[in-house]
Coordinates of C-alpha atoms and ligand atoms in Angstrom, one line a residue:
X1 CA -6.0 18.0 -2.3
X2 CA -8.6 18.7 -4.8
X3 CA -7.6 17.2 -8.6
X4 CA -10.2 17.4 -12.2
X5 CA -8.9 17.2 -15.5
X6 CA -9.4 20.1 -18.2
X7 CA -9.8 18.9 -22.2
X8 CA -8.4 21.4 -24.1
X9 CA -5.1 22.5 -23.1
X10 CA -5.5 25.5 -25.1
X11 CA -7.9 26.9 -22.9
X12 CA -5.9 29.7 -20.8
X13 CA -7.2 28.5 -17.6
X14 CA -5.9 30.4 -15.1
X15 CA -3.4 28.9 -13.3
X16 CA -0.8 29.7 -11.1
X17 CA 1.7 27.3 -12.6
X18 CA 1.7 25.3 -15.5
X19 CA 3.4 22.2 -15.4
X20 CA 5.2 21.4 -18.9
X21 CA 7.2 18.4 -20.1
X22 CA 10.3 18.5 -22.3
X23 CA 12.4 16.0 -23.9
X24 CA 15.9 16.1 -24.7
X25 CA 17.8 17.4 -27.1
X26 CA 15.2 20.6 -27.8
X27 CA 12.6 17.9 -28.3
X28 CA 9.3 20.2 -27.0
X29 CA 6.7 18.1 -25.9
X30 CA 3.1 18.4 -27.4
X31 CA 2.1 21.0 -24.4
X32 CA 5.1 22.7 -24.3
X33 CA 4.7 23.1 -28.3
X34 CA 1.6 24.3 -28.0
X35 CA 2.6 27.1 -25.3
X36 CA 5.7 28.3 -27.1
X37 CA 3.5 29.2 -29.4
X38 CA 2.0 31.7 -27.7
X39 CA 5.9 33.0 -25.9
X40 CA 7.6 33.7 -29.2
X41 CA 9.4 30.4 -28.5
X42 CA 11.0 31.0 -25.9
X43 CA 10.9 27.3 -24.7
X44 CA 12.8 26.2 -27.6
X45 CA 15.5 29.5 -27.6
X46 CA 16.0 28.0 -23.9
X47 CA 16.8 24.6 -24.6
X48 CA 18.9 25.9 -27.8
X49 CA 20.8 27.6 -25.5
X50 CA 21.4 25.2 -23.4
X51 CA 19.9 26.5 -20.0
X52 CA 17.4 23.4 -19.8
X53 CA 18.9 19.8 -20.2
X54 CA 15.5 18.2 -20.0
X55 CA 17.3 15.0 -18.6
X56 CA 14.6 12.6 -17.0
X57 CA 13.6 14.9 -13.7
X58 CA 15.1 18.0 -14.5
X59 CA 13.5 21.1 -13.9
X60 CA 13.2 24.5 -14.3
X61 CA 11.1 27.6 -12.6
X62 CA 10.1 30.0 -14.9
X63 CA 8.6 33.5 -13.9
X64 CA 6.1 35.7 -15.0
X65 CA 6.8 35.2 -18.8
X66 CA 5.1 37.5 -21.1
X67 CA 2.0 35.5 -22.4
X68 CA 2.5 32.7 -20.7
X69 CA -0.4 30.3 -19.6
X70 CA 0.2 30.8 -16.3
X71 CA 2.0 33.1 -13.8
X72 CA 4.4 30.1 -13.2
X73 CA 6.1 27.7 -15.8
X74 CA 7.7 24.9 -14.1
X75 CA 9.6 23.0 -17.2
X76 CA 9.9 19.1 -16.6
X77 CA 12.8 17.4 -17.8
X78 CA 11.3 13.9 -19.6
X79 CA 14.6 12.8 -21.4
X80 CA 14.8 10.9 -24.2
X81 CA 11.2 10.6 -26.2
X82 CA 12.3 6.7 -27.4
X83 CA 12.7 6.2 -24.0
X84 CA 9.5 7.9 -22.1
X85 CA 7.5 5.0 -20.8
X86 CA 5.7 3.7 -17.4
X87 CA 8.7 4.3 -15.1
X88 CA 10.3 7.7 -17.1
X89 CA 6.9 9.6 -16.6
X90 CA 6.5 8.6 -12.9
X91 CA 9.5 10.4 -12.0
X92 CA 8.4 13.0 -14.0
X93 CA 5.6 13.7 -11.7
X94 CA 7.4 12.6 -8.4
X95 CA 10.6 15.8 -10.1
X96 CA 6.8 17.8 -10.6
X97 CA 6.0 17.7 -7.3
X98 CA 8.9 18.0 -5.3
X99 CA 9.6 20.7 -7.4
X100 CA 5.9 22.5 -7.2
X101 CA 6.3 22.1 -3.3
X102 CA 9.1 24.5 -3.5
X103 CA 7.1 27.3 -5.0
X104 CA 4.6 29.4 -3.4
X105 CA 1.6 28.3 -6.4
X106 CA -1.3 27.0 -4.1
X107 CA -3.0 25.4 -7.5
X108 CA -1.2 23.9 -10.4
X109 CA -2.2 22.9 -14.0
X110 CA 0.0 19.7 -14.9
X111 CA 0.1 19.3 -18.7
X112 CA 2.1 15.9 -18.4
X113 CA -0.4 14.0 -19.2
X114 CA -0.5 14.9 -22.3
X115 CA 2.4 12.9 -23.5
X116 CA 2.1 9.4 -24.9
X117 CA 4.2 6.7 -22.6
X118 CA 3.7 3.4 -24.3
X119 CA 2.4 1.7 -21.1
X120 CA 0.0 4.1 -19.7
X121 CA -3.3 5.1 -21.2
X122 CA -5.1 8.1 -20.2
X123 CA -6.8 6.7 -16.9
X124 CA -3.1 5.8 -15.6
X125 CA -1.4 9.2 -16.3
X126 CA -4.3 10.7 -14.4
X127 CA -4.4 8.5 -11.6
X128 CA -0.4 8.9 -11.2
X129 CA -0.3 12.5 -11.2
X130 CA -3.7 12.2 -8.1
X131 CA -1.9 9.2 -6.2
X132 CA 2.1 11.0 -6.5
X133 CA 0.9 14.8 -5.6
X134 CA -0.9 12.8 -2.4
X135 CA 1.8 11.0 -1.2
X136 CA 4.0 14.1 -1.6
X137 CA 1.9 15.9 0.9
X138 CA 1.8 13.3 3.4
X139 CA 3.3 14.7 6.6
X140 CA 4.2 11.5 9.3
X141 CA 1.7 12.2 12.3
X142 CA 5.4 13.2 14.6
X143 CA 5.3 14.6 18.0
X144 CA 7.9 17.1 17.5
X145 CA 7.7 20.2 19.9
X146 CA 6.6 22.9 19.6
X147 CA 3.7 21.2 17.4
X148 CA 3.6 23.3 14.1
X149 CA 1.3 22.0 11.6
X150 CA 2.1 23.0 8.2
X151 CA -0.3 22.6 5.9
X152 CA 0.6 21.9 1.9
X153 CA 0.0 25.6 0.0
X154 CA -0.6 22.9 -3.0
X155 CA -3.7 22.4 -2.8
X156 CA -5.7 22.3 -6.6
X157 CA -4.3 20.4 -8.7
X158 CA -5.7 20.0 -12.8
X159 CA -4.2 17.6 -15.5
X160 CA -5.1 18.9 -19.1
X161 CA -5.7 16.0 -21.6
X162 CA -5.1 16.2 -25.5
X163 CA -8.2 13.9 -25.8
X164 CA -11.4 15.0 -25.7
X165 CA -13.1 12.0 -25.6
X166 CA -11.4 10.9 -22.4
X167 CA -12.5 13.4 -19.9
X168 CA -14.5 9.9 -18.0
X169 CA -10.9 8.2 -18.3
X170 CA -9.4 11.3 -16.6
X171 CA -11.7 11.7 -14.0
X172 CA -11.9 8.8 -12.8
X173 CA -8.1 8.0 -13.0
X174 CA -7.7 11.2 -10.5
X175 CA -10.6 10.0 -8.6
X176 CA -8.6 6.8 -8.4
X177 CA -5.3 8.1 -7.5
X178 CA -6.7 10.2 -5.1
X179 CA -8.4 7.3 -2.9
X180 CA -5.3 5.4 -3.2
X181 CA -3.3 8.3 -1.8
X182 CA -5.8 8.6 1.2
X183 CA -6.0 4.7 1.4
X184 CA -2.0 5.0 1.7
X185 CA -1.9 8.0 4.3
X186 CA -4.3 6.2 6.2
X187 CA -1.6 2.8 6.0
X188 CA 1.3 4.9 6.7
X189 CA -0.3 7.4 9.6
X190 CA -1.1 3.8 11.6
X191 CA 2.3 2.6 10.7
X192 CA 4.5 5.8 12.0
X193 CA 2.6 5.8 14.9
X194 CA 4.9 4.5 17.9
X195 CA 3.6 1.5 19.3
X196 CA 2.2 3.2 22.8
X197 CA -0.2 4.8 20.7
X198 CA -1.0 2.0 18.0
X199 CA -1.8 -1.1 20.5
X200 CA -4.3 -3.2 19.4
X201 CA -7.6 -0.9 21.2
X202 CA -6.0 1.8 18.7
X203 CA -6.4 -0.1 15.5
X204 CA -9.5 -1.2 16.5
X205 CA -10.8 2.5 17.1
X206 CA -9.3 2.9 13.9
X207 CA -11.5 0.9 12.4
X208 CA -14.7 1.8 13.9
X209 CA -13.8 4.9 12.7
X210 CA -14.1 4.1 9.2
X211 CA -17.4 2.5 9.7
X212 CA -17.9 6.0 11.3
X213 CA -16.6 7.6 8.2
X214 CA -18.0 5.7 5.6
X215 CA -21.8 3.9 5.9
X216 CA -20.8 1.4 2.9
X217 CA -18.2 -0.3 5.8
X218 CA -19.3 -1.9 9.1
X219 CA -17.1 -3.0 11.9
X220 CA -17.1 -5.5 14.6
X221 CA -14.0 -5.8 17.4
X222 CA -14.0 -9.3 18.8
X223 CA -12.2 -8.9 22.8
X224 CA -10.0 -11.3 24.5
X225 CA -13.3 -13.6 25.6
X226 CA -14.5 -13.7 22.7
X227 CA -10.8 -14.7 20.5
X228 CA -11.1 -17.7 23.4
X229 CA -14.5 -18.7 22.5
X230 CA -13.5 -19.0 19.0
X231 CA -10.6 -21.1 20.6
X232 CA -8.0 -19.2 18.3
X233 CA -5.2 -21.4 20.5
X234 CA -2.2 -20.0 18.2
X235 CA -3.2 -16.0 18.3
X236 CA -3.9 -16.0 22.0
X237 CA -0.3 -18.1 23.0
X238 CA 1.2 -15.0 21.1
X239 CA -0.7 -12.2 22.7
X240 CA -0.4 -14.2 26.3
X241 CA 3.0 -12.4 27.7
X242 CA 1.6 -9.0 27.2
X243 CA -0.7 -6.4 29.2
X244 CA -2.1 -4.7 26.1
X245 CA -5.0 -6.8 25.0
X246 CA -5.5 -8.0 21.7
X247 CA -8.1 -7.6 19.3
X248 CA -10.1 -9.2 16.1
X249 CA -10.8 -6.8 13.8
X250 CA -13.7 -7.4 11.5
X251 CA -14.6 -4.5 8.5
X252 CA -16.9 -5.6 6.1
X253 CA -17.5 -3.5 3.2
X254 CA -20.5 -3.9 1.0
X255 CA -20.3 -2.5 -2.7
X256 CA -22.0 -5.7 -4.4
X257 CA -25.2 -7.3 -3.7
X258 CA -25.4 -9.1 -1.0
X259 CA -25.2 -12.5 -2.2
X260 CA -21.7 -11.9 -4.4
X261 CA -18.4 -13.7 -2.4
X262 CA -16.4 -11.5 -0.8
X263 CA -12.9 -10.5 -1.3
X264 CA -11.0 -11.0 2.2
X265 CA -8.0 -9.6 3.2
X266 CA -6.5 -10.4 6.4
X267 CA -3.2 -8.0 7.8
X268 CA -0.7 -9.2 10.4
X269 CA -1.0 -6.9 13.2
X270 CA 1.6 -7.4 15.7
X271 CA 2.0 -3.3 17.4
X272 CA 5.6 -4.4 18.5
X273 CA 7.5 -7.7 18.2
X274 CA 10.1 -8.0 20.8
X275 CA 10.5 -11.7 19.5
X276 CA 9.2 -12.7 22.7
X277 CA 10.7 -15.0 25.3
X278 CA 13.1 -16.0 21.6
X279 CA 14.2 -12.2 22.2
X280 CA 15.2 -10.6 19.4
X281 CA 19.1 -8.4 18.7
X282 CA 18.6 -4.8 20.1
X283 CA 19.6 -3.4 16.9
X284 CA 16.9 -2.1 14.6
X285 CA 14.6 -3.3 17.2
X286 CA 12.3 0.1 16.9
X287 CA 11.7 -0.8 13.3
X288 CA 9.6 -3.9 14.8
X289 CA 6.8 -1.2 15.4
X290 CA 6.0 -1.7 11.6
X291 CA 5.2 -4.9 12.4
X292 CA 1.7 -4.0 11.9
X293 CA 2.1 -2.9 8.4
X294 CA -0.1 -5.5 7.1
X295 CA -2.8 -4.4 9.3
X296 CA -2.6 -0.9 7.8
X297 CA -2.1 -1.7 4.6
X298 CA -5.6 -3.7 4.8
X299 CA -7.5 -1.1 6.1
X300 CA -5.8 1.4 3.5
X301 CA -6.8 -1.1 0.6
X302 CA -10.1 -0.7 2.8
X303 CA -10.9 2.8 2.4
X304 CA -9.9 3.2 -0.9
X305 CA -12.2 1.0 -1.8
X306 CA -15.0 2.7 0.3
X307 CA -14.1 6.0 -1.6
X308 CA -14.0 4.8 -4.9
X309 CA -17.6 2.6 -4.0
X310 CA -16.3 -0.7 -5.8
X311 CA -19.0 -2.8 -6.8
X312 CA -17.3 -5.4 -4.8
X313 CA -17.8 -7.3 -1.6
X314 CA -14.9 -7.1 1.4
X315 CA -14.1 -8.4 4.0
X316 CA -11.0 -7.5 6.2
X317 CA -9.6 -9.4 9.0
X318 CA -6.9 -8.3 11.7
X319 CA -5.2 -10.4 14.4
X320 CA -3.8 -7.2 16.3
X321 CA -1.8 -8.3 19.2
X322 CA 1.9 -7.1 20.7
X323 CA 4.7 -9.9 21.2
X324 CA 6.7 -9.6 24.5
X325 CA 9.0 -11.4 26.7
X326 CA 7.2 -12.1 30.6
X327 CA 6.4 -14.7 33.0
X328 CA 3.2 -15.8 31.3
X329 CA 4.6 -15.4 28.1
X330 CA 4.7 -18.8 25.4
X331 CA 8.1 -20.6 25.5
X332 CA 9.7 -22.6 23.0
X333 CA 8.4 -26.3 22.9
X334 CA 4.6 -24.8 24.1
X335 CA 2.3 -26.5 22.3
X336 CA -1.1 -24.9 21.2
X337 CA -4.1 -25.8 19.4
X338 CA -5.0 -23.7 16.6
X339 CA -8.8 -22.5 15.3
X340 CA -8.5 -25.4 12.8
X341 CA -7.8 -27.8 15.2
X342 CA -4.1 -28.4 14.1
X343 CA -1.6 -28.5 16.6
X344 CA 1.4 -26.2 16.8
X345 CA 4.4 -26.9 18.7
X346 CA 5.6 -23.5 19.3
X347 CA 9.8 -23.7 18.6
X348 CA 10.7 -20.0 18.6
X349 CA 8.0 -17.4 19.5
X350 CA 9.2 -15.2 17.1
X351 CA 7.6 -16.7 14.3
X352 CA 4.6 -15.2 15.6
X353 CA 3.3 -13.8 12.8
X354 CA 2.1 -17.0 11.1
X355 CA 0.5 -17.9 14.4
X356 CA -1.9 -15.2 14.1
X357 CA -2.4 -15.5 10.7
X358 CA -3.5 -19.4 10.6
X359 CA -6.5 -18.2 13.0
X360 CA -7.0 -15.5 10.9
X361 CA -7.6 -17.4 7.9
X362 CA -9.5 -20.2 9.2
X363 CA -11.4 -17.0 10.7
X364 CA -11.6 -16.1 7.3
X365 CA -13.7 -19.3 5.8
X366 CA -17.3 -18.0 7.5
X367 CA -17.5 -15.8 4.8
X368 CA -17.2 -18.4 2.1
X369 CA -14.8 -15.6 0.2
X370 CA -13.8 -15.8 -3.5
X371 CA -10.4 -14.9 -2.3
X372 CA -8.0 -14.6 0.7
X373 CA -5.0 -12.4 0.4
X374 CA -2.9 -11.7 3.7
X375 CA -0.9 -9.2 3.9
X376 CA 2.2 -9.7 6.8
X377 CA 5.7 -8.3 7.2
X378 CA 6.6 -11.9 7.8
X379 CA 10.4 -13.1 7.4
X380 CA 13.5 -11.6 7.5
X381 CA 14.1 -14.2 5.3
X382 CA 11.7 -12.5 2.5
X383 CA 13.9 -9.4 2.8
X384 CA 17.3 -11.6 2.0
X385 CA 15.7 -12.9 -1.0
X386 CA 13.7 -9.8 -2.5
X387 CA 15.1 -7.3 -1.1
X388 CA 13.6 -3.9 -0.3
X389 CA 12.1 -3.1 -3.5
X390 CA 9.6 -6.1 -4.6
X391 CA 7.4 -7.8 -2.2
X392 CA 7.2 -11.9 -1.9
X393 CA 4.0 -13.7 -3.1
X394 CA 3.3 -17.5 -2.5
X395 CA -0.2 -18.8 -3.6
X396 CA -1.8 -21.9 -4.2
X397 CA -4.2 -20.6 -6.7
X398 CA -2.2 -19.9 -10.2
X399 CA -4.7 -17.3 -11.4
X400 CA -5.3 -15.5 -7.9
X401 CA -0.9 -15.0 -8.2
X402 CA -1.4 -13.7 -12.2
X403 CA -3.7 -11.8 -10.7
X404 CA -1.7 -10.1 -7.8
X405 CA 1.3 -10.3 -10.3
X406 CA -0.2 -7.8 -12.6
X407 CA -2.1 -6.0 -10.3
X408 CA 2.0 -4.8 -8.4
X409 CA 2.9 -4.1 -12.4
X410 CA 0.4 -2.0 -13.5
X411 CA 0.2 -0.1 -9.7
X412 CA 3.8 -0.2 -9.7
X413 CA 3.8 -1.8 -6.5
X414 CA 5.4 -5.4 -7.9
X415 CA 5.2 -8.6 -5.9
X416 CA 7.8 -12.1 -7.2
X417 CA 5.9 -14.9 -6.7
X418 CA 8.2 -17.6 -4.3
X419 CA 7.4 -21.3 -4.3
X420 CA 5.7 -22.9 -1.5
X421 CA 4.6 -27.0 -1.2
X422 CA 5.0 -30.3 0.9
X423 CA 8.7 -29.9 0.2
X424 CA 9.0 -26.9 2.7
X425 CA 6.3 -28.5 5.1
X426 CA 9.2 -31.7 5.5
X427 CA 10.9 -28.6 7.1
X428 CA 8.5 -28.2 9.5
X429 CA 8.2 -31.7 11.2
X430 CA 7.2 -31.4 14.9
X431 CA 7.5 -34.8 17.1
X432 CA 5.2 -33.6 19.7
X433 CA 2.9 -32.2 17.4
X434 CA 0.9 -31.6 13.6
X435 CA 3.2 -28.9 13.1
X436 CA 6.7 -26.4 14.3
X437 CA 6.5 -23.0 13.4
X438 CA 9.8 -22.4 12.3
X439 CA 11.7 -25.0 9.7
X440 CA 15.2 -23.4 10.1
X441 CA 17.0 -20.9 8.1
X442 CA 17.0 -22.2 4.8
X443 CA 14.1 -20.8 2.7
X444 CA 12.3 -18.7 5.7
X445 CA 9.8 -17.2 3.4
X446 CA 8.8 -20.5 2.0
X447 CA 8.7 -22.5 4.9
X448 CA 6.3 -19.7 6.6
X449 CA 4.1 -19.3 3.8
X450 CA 4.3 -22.8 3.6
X451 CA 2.6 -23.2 6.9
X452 CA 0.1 -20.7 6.6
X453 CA -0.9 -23.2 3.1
X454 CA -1.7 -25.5 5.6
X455 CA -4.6 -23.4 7.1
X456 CA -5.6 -22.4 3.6
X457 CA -6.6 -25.9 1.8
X458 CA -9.7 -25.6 -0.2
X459 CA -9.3 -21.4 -0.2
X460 CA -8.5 -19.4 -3.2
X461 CA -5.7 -18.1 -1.1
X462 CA -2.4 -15.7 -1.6
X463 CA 0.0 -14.0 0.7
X464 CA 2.4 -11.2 0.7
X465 CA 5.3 -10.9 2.1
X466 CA 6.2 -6.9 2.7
X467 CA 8.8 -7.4 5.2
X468 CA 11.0 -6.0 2.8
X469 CA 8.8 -3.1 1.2
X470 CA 6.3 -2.0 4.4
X471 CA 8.9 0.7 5.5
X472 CA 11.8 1.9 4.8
X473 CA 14.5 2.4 7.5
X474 CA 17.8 4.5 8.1
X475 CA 17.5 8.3 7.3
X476 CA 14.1 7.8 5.6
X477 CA 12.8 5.8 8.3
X478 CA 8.8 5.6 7.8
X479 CA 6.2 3.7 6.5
X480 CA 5.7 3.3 2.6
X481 CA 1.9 2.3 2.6
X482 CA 2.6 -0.8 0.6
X483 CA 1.6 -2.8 -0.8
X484 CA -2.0 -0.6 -0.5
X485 CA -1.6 0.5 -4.6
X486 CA -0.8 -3.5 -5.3
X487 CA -4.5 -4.1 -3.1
X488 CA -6.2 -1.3 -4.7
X489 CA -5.5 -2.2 -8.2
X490 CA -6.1 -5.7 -7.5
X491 CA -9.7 -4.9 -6.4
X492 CA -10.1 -2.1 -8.8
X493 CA -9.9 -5.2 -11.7
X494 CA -11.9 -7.7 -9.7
X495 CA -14.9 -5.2 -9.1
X496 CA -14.6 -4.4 -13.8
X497 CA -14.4 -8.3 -14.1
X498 CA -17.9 -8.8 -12.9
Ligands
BES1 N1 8.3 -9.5 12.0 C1 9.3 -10.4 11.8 C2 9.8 -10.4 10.4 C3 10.7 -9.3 10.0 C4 12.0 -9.3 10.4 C5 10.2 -8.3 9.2 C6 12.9 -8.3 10.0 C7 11.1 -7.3 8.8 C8 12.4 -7.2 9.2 C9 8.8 -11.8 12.1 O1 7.8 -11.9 13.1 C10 10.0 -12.6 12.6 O2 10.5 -12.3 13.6 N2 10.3 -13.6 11.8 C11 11.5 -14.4 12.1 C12 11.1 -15.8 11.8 C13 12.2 -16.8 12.2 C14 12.2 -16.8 13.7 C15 11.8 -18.1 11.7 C16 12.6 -13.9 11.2 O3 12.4 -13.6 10.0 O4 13.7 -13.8 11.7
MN2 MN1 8.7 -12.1 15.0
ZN3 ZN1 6.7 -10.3 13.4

């Protein structure tokens, strides 16, 4: 999808629709003033009469009205103007959309930016409208028969501004939102993808194919052998009961000179977690393809920050393995040695995702990085607590978690930070060895955070939890691409900080 911004919404750009807020009560908008104008107010004779609510989302199709600015009015319910903020004009857009889909208009003109929402400047209503209209086209890569590929008719998008002096805002906020949409198909395309396709050799042709893509990344796959010479005990006891071999993935992208620390992020990339030999319940067992989700949430964050050129240094990191059930499979009471040189005793193999991690993040500490964020659907715990709406966030680094904290706010893509310390490491007391991997049910998210701290000391380190906020399941099963808007905006403020 194409997006730019236009200045003066006066201009009659010829558009096929014209996107127009209105509040309640009659309350026209500043666009939606200015364009009655020119329709002998019809706008307001509509609300007066009481064919147009304008509650938050509404919205009306208006045809081929004499004068109009476009061949297509598509009215936008806002609601109540004391009440039009962050969250009010996001489902604005997402109403916008949906709505716009419906209609054969293959370009749009969306004059919602030009109303004030209290939170949002001008660079944030752009980038909305960019990142919303992108995920609305995403299409999950299914393999329906007969194949039919049906492409969006949407395909030009423009946001008029009231401000002239924030064209650069505007621009760059679509530019933004745009990346951030690609960054997100890319997360969810890997995540939908059933796990015969997406096995670890997949991701990591993935990945090489962004390197492909974009000459600012380059990528290095690390085999079987060569996880065993880095003696990465704990990732290859998970990856040991299956055929499909695992993989290191290694993406570095450089945007800063070369001498600047990079940003890591590391994503858990189990393609399918059967539990292993500790087999898990049948039910909602498919879901456990998403287990990868933090993998393609990475590589999202990634791209987006290839497209947008960052002026930052990157580094991501993926333990991509599959966790089954065989005869050479790791058993309960195994005992490995990690990359760190910690010991593991191995108590249920399906905590397997801080396994992989631990390597991962020692991994991680060649690259002397300013920061380590890993990204993992990681306890079911996490969802208990949190929920399916806000992701978990443990940190031992109080600025890195302020940080991350904001960064979900502003990208509405919100993280709660969770505590994590020696008290939860008392949980995971091993007599045979430096450490269990699982310290019961109580406090699962902590505890498992709390063990990856342990490979973290000395690293300005963070981790999400999006067991909870990865995918969504039921009816709407699919991936959400989060928490790629929470990475993006994260980054987006480390590269302006320099
Ligand atoms: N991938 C799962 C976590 C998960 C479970 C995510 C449900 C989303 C929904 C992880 O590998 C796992 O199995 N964790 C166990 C840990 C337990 C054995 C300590 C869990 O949460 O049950
Ligand atoms: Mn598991
Ligand atoms: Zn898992």
């Amino acid at each position: 999808m194409q997006f730019n911004a236009i200045v003066d919404p006066k201009a009659r750009t010829i558009s096929q629709c014209a996107v127009i807020g209105i509040y309640e009560n009659g309350d026209l908008g500043s666009a939606a003033q200015q364009v009655d104008s020119h329709i002998n107010g019809r706008l307001a004779a509509l609300c007066a009469n009481g064919d147009f609510a304008a509650k938050l989302g509404d919205t009306l199709l208006l045809l081929e009205i004499p004068g109009a600015v476009a061949e297509r009015m598509l009215l936008v319910g806002l609601g109540s103007r004391a009440a039009f903020g962050r969250k009010q004009y996001r489902k604005a857009v997402q109403s916008a959309a949906t709505a716009l889909a419906k209609t054969g208009a293959a370009e749009a003109t969306v004059y919602l930016p030009l109303e004030a929402a209290a939170d949002l400047d001008v660079h944030y209503r752009c980038r909305i409208v960019a990142e919303l209209f992108c995920s609305h086209a995403y299409k999950i890569p299914d393999m329906k028969t007969p194949a039919k590929p049906k492409p969006p008719r949407l395909t030009r998008v423009q946001t008029a501004l009231a401000d002239a002096r924030a064209p650069k805002s505007a621009t760059l906020g679509l530019q933004a939102g745009n990346a951030l949409g690609n960054g997100m198909s890319l997360a969810r395309d890997l995540a939908n993808l059933p796990p015969n396709v997406c096995t670890p050799r997949y991701l990591a042709s993935r990945a090489q194919h962004l390197a492909k893509e974009w000459p600012s990344i380059s990528t290095k796959i690390h085999d079987e052998d060569a996880i065993k010479a880095l003696k990465m005990g704990a990732f290859l006891a998970v990856t040991q009961g299956s055929e499909e071999p695992p993989r290191l993935i290694v993406c570095e992208y450089h945007g800063a000179r070369k001498a600047s620390a990079p940003i890591c992020l590391i994503g858990k990339g189990i393609t399918f977690d059967s539990g292993g030999i500790s087999l898990k319940d049948p039910s909602g067992m498919d879901e456990m393809k998403f287990d990868m989700s933090g993998a393609a949430a990475v590589l999202g964050a990634l791209r987006t920050a290839a497209e947008l050129e960052l002026p930052i240094n990157l580094v991501v990191i993926i333990a991509a393995c599959e966790n089954l059930p065989s005869g050479r499979a790791v058993k309960p009471s195994d005992i490995v040695t990690t990359m760190s040189g910690q010991t593991v005793e191995i108590l249920n193999t399906d905590a397997e995702g801080r396994l992989i991690l631990c390597d991962a993040l020692t991994y991680s500490r060649r690259f002397k990085p300013a920061a380590v964020v890993d990204v993992a659907t990681l306890t079911g715990a996490c969802v208990v607590a949190l929920g399916n709406q806000i992701s978990g966030l443990m940190s031992n680094d109080d600025a890195l978690a302020h940080e991350l904290e904001s960064a979900g706010q502003r990208a509405d893509d919100r993280a709660w930070r969770m505590p994590i310390g020696e008290e939860y490491v008392d949980q995971l007391k091993s007599n045979f060895a430096d450490i269990a991997n699982v310290g019961g049910r109580e406090g699962g998210a902590c505890t498992a955070a709390s063990f990856l701290s342990k490979f973290a000391k000395d690293l300005h380190w963070a981790h999400l939890d999006v067991a909870g906020t990865a995918w969504l399941g039921g009816a709407q099963k699919g991936s959400t691409g989060r928490p790629v808007p929470l990475l993006v905006d994260f980054l987006i403020h480390r590269a302006r900080r320099k």
